[in-house]
Every structure is written in structure tokens, then in C-alpha cells.
mmCIF file of C-alpha atoms (C1' of nucleotides) in Angstrom:
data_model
loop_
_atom_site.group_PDB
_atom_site.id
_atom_site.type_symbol
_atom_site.label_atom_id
_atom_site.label_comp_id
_atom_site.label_asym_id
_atom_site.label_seq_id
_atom_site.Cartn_x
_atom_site.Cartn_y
_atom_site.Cartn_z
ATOM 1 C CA UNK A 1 0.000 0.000 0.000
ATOM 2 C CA UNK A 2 1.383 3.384 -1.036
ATOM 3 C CA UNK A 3 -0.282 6.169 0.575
ATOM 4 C CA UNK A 4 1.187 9.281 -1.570
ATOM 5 C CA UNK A 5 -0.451 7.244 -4.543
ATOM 6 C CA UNK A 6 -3.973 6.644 -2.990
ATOM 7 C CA UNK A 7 -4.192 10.118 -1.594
ATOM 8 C CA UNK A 8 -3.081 11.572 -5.133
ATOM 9 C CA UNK A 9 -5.572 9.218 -6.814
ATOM 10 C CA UNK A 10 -8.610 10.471 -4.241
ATOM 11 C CA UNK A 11 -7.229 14.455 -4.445
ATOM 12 C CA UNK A 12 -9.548 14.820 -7.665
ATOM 13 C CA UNK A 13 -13.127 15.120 -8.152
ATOM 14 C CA UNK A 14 -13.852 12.877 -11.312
ATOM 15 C CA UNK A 15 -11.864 10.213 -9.891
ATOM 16 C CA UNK A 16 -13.665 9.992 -6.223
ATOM 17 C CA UNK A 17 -17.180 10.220 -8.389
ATOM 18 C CA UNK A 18 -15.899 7.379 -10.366
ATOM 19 C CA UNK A 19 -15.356 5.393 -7.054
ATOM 20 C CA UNK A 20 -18.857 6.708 -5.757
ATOM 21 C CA UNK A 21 -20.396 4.772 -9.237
ATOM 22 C CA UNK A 22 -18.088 1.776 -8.637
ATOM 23 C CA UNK A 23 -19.629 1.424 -5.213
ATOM 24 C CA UNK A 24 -23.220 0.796 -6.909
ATOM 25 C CA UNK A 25 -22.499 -1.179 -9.317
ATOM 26 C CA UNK A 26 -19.044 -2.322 -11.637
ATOM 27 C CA UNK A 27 -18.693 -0.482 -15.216
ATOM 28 C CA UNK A 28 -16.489 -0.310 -18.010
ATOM 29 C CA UNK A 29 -14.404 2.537 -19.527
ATOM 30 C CA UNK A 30 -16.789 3.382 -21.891
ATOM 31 C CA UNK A 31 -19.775 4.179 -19.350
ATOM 32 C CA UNK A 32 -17.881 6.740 -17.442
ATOM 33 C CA UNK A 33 -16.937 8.084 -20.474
ATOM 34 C CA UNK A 34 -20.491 8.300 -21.019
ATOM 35 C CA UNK A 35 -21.313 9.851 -18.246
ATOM 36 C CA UNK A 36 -18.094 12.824 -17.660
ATOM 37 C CA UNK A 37 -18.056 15.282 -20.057
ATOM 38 C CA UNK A 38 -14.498 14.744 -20.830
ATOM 39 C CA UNK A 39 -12.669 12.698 -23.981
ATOM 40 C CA UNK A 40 -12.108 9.055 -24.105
ATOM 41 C CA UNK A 41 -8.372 9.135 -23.062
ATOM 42 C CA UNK A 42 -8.990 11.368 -20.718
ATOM 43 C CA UNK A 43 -10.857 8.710 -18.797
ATOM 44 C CA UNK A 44 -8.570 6.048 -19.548
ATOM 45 C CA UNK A 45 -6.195 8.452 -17.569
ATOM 46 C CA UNK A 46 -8.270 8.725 -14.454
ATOM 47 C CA UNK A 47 -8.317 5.442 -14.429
ATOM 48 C CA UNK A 48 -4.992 4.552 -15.093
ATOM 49 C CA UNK A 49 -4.413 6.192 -11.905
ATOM 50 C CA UNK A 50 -7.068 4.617 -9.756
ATOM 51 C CA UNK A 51 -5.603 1.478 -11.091
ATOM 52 C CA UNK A 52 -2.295 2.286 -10.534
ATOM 53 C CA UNK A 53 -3.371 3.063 -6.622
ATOM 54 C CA UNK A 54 -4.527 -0.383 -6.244
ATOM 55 C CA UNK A 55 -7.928 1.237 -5.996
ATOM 56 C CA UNK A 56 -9.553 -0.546 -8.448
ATOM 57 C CA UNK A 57 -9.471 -4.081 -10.247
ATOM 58 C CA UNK A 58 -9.622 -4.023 -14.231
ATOM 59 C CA UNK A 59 -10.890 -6.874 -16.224
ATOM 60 C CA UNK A 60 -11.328 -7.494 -19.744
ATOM 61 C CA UNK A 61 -14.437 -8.870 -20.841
ATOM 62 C CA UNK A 62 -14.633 -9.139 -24.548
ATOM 63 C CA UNK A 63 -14.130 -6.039 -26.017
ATOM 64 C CA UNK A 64 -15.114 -4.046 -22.867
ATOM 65 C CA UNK A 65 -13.167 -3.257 -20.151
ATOM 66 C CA UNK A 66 -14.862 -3.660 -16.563
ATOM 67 C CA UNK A 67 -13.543 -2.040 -13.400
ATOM 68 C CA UNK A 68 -14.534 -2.541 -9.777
ATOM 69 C CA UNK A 69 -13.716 -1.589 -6.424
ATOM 70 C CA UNK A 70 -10.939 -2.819 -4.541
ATOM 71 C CA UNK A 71 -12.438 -2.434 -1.357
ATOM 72 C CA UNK A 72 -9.926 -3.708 0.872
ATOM 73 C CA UNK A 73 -7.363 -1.363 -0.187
ATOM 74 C CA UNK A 74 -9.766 1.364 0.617
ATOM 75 C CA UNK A 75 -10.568 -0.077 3.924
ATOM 76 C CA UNK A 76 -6.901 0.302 4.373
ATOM 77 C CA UNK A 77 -6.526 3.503 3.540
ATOM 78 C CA UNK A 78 -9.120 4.309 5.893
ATOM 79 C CA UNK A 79 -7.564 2.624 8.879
ATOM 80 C CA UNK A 80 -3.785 4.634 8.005
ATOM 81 C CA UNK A 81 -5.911 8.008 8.207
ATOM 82 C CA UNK A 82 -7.625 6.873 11.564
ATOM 83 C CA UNK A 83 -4.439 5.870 12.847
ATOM 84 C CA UNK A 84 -3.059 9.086 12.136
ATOM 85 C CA UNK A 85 -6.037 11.006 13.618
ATOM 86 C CA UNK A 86 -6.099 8.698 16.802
ATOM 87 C CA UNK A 87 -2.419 8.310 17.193
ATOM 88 C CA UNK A 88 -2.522 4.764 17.615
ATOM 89 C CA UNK A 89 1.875 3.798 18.156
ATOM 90 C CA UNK A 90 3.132 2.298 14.997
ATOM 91 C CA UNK B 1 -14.912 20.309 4.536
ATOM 92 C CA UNK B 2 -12.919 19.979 1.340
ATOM 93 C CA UNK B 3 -12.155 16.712 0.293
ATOM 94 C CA UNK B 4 -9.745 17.673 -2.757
ATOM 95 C CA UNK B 5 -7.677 20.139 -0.805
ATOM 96 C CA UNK B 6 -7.422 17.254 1.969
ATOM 97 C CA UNK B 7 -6.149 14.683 0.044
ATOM 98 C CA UNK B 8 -3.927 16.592 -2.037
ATOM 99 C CA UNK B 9 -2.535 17.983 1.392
ATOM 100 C CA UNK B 10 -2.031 14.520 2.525
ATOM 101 C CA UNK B 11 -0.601 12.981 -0.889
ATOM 102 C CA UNK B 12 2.929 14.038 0.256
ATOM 103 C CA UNK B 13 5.594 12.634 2.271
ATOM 104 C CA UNK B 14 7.155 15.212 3.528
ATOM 105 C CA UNK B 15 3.351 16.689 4.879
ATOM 106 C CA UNK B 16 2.390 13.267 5.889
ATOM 107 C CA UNK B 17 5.557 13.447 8.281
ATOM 108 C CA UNK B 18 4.484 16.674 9.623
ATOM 109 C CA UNK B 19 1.396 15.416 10.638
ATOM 110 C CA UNK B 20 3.210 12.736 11.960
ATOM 111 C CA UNK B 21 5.281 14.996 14.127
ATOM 112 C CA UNK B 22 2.437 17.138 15.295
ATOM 113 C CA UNK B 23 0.830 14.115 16.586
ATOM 114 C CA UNK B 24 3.519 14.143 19.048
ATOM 115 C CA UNK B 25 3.664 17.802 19.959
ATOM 116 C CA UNK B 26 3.114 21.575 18.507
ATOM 117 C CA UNK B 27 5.880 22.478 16.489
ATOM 118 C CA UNK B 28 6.971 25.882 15.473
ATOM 119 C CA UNK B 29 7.940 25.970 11.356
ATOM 120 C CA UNK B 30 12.000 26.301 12.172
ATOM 121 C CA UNK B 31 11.442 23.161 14.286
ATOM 122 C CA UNK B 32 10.060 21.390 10.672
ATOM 123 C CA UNK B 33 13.201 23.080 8.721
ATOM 124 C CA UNK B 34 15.196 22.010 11.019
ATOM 125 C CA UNK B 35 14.214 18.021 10.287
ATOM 126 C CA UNK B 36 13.685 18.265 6.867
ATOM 127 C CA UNK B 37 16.289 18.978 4.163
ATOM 128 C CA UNK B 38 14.651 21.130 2.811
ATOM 129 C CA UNK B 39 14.709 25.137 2.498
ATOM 130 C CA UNK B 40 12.678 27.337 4.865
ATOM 131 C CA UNK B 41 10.540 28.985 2.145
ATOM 132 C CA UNK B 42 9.723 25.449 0.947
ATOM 133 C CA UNK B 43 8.784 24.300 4.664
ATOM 134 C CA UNK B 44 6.534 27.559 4.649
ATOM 135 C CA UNK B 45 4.923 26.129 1.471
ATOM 136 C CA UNK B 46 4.109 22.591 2.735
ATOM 137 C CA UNK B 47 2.888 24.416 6.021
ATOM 138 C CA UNK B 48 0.666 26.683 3.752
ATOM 139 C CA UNK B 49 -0.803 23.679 2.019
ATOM 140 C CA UNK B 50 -1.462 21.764 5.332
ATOM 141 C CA UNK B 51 -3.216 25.043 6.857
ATOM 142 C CA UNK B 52 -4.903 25.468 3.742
ATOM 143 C CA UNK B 53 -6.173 22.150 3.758
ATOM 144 C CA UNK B 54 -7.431 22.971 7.284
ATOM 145 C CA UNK B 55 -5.447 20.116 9.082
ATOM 146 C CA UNK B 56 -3.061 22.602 11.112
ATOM 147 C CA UNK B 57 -3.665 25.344 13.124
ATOM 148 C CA UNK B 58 -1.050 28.242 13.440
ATOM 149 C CA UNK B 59 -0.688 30.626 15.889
ATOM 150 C CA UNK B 60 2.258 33.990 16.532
ATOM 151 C CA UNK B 61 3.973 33.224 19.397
ATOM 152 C CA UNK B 62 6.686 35.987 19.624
ATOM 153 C CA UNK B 63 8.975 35.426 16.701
ATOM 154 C CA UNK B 64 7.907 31.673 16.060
ATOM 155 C CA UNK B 65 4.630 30.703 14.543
ATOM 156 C CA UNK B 66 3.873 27.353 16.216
ATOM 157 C CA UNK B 67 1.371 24.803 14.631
ATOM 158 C CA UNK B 68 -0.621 22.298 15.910
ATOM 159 C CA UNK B 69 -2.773 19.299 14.618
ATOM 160 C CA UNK B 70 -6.642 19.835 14.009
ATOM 161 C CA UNK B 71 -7.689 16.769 14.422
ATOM 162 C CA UNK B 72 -11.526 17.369 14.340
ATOM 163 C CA UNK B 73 -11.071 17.971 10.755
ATOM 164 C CA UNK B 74 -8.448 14.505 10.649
ATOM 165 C CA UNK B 75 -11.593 12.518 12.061
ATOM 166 C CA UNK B 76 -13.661 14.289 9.551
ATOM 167 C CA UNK B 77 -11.523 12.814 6.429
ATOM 168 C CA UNK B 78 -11.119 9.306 8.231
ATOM 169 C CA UNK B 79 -14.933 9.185 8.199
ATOM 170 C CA UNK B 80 -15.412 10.456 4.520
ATOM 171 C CA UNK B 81 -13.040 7.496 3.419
ATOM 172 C CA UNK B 82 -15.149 5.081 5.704
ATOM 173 C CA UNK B 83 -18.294 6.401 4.178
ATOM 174 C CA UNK B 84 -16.358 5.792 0.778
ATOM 175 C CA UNK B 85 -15.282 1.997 1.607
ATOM 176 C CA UNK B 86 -18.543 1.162 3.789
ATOM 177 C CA UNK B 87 -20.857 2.160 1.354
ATOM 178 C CA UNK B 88 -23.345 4.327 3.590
ATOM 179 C CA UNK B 89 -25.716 6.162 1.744
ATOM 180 C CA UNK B 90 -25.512 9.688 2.161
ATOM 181 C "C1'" DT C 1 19.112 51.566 18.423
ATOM 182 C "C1'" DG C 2 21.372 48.207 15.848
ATOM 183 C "C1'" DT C 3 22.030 43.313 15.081
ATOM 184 C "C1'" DA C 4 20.569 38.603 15.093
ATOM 185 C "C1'" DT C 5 16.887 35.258 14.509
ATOM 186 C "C1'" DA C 6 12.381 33.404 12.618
ATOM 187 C "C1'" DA C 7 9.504 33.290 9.058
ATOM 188 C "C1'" DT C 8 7.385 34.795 4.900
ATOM 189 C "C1'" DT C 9 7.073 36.898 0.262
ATOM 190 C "C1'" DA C 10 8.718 37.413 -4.475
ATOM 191 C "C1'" DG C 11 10.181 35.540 -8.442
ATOM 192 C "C1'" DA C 12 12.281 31.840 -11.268
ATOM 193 C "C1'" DT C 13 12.473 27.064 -12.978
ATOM 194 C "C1'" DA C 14 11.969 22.050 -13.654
ATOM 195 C "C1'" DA C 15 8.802 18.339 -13.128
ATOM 196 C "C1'" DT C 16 4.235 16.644 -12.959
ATOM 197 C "C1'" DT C 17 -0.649 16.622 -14.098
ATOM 198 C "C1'" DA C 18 -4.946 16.878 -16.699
ATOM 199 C "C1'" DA C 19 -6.691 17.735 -20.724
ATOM 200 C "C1'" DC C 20 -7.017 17.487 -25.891
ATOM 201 C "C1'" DT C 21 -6.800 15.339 -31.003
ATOM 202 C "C1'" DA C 22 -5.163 11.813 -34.015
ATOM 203 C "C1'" DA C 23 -3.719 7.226 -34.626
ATOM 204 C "C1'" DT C 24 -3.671 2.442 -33.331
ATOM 205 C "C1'" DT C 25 -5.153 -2.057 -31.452
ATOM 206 C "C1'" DA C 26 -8.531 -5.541 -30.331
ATOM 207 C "C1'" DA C 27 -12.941 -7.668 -30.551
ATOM 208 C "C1'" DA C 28 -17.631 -8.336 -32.464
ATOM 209 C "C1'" DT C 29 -20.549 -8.789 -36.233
ATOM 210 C "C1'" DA C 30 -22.888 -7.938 -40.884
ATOM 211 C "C1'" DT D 1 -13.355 -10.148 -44.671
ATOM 212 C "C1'" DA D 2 -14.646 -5.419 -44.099
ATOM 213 C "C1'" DT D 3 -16.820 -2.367 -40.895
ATOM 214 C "C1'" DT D 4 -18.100 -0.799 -36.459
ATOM 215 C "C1'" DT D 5 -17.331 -0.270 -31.610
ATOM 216 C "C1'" DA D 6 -14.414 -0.072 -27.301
ATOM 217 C "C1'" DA D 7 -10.421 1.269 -25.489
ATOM 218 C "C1'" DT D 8 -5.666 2.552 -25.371
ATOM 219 C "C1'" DT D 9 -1.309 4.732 -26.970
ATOM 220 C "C1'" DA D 10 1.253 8.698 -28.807
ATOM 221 C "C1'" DG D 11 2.208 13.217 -28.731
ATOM 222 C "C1'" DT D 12 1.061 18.069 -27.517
ATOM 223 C "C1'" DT D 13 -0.178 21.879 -24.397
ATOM 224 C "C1'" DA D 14 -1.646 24.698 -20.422
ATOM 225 C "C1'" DA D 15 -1.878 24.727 -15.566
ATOM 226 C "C1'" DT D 16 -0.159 23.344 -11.204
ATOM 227 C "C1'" DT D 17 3.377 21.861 -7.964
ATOM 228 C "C1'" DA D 18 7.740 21.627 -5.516
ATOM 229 C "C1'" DT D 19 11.774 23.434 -5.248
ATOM 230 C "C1'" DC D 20 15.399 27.048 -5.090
ATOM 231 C "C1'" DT D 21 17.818 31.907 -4.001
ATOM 232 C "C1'" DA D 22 17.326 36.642 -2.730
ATOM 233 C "C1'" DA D 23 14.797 40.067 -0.429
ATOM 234 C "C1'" DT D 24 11.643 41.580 3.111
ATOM 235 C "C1'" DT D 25 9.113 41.765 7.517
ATOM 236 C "C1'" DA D 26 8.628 41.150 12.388
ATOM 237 C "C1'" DT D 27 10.334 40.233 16.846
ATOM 238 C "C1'" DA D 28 13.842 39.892 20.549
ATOM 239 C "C1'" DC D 29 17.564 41.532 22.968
ATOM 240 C "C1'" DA D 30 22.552 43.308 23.920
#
DNA sequence: TGTATAATTAGATAATTAACTAATTAAATA
DNA sequence: TATTTAATTAGTTAATTATCTAATTATACA
């Protein structure tokens, strides 16, 4: 788990309303694109980086491309910030 | 509350390490240049981000300007992120 | 009052980020 | 097999970030 990575992937908008969606229900590349008003690759960006924070699992499925939630890792960010804000010792 | 200015604040190591260090006791921003390799003006502009961000307080004492750890506003991003992993509706 | 100390502001620069368009790859299907 | 659809890669650009040095401001104190 690398903090600076999951704290730069949650430090933007689009990217926490993506994980917001993916707690619903899992969707591919192509819905969000649907769904931000931003370009194609633009979204593959976003979540490049929510991938690339362990955030989020990727699957190919035909010619779609599903992602879903890694919800452990966010669990574990979670418990890092409470630690920090309840000074539990390392 | 303002989630992107939180996160970005805390997607850093050197700020991260701050925090860590005001968990212990206040600090003045000499104290932080002091630890860090790092020039003063760039200490002032982690500090900046991290009071921006609302996770330190600041206060003139004299000639120092000591900071301190809100962690009201800590709890307050720990229980976004649970909201986040957990799922609760809003 | 003049000098030292603490911290910030000002201004510059290199690296990173978020966005775009155009081109490419991969899969499905008429 | 040729065309359409889904998604990514390549390459560019504007904005933001993290850093620096030099200058300034504010306070303390000999």
C-alpha cells in the first residue's frame, strides 16, 4: 500500500465520483466516459491512476473493459488516516 | 470540509511526516526546517498547504509561529473514506 | 538603536498533471 | 473479410506543484 499514490488518486473530483459509481455497481471505460463530459483518453487516464493506486481491479471482458472496487485497499486507507487522527503507536 | 484540498494535502511525504510529528507535539515551522532537508521557504509552502487544507492550526507566538494538529477535521476525512469503503448512503 | 533570529514573500524554474486530437489495437458482427 | 465499436497509446499543451535563491518583515535583545 502506497499512501502518496492513494491520496493523489482520491485528491480529484472525477476520480472519487468514479469510485462513488463503482460502489453501486461495476462499469467499463466506456460508461464513465459516457457519463463525464471529458474525452475518451482522458478517462482512460483517471483510471490509469485509480488502477495504478490499487484502488480498483480491471478486467477485460470481450471487447469491454470492466472495473470494480478494490475495497480492501480502501478499507486500508481508511484505517492509516484513523491511525493518524487517533495516534494509535506504529 | 474539502475533500480535494485534503487529500492533495495529505498525498505528500514530507506533509504526511508533519502530521506525523504534530501528533507528538506543537511544532513551530523552524522546528520542521530544522528536520527536513529542505529550504525554509519550501517548509513555509508545505505548512501553507497543510493550513490550507485545514489540518493545522497556526498561531504567533513571539517570533515563532507554532502549529498544531486539528484533528476534528483529521476525524472528519477518516470518516469520509469510511463512508467511501462502507458504502453508507448519504 | 542596531544586530541577530524566525519566518514569509517574491520571483524563477523544472517536473508533474490533466486535458485534448489523431492514430492504433482488439474484438464483435454484418 | 470489411466495418463498427471499445479502449488505449502517442504526442502536444496549459496549468499546477515543488523546489530554489534573494529580499523583506517582524520580533527579541545586547
Amino acid at each position: 500500500m502506497n499512501p502518496t499514490a492513494i491520496f493523489k488518486a482520491l485528491a480529484d473530483d472525477t476520480r472519487r465520483q468514479m469510485i462513488e459509481m463503482l460502489r453501486e455497481r461495476n462499469h467499463s471505460a466506456g460508461e464513465f466516459a459516457a457519463v463525464f463530459n471529458m474525452s475518451k483518453p482522458s478517462i482512460t487516464n483517471h483510471l490509469n491512476i485509480l488502477h495504478g493506486a490499487n484502488l480498483v481491479y480491471r478486467e477485460k471482458k470481450g471487447q469491454y473493459v470492466i472495473y470494480s472496487l478494490n475495497m480492501t485497499l480502501l478499507q486500508e486507507a481508511m484505517l492509516w488516516l484513523q491511525k493518524m487522527s487517533k495516534g494509535e503507536e506504529k
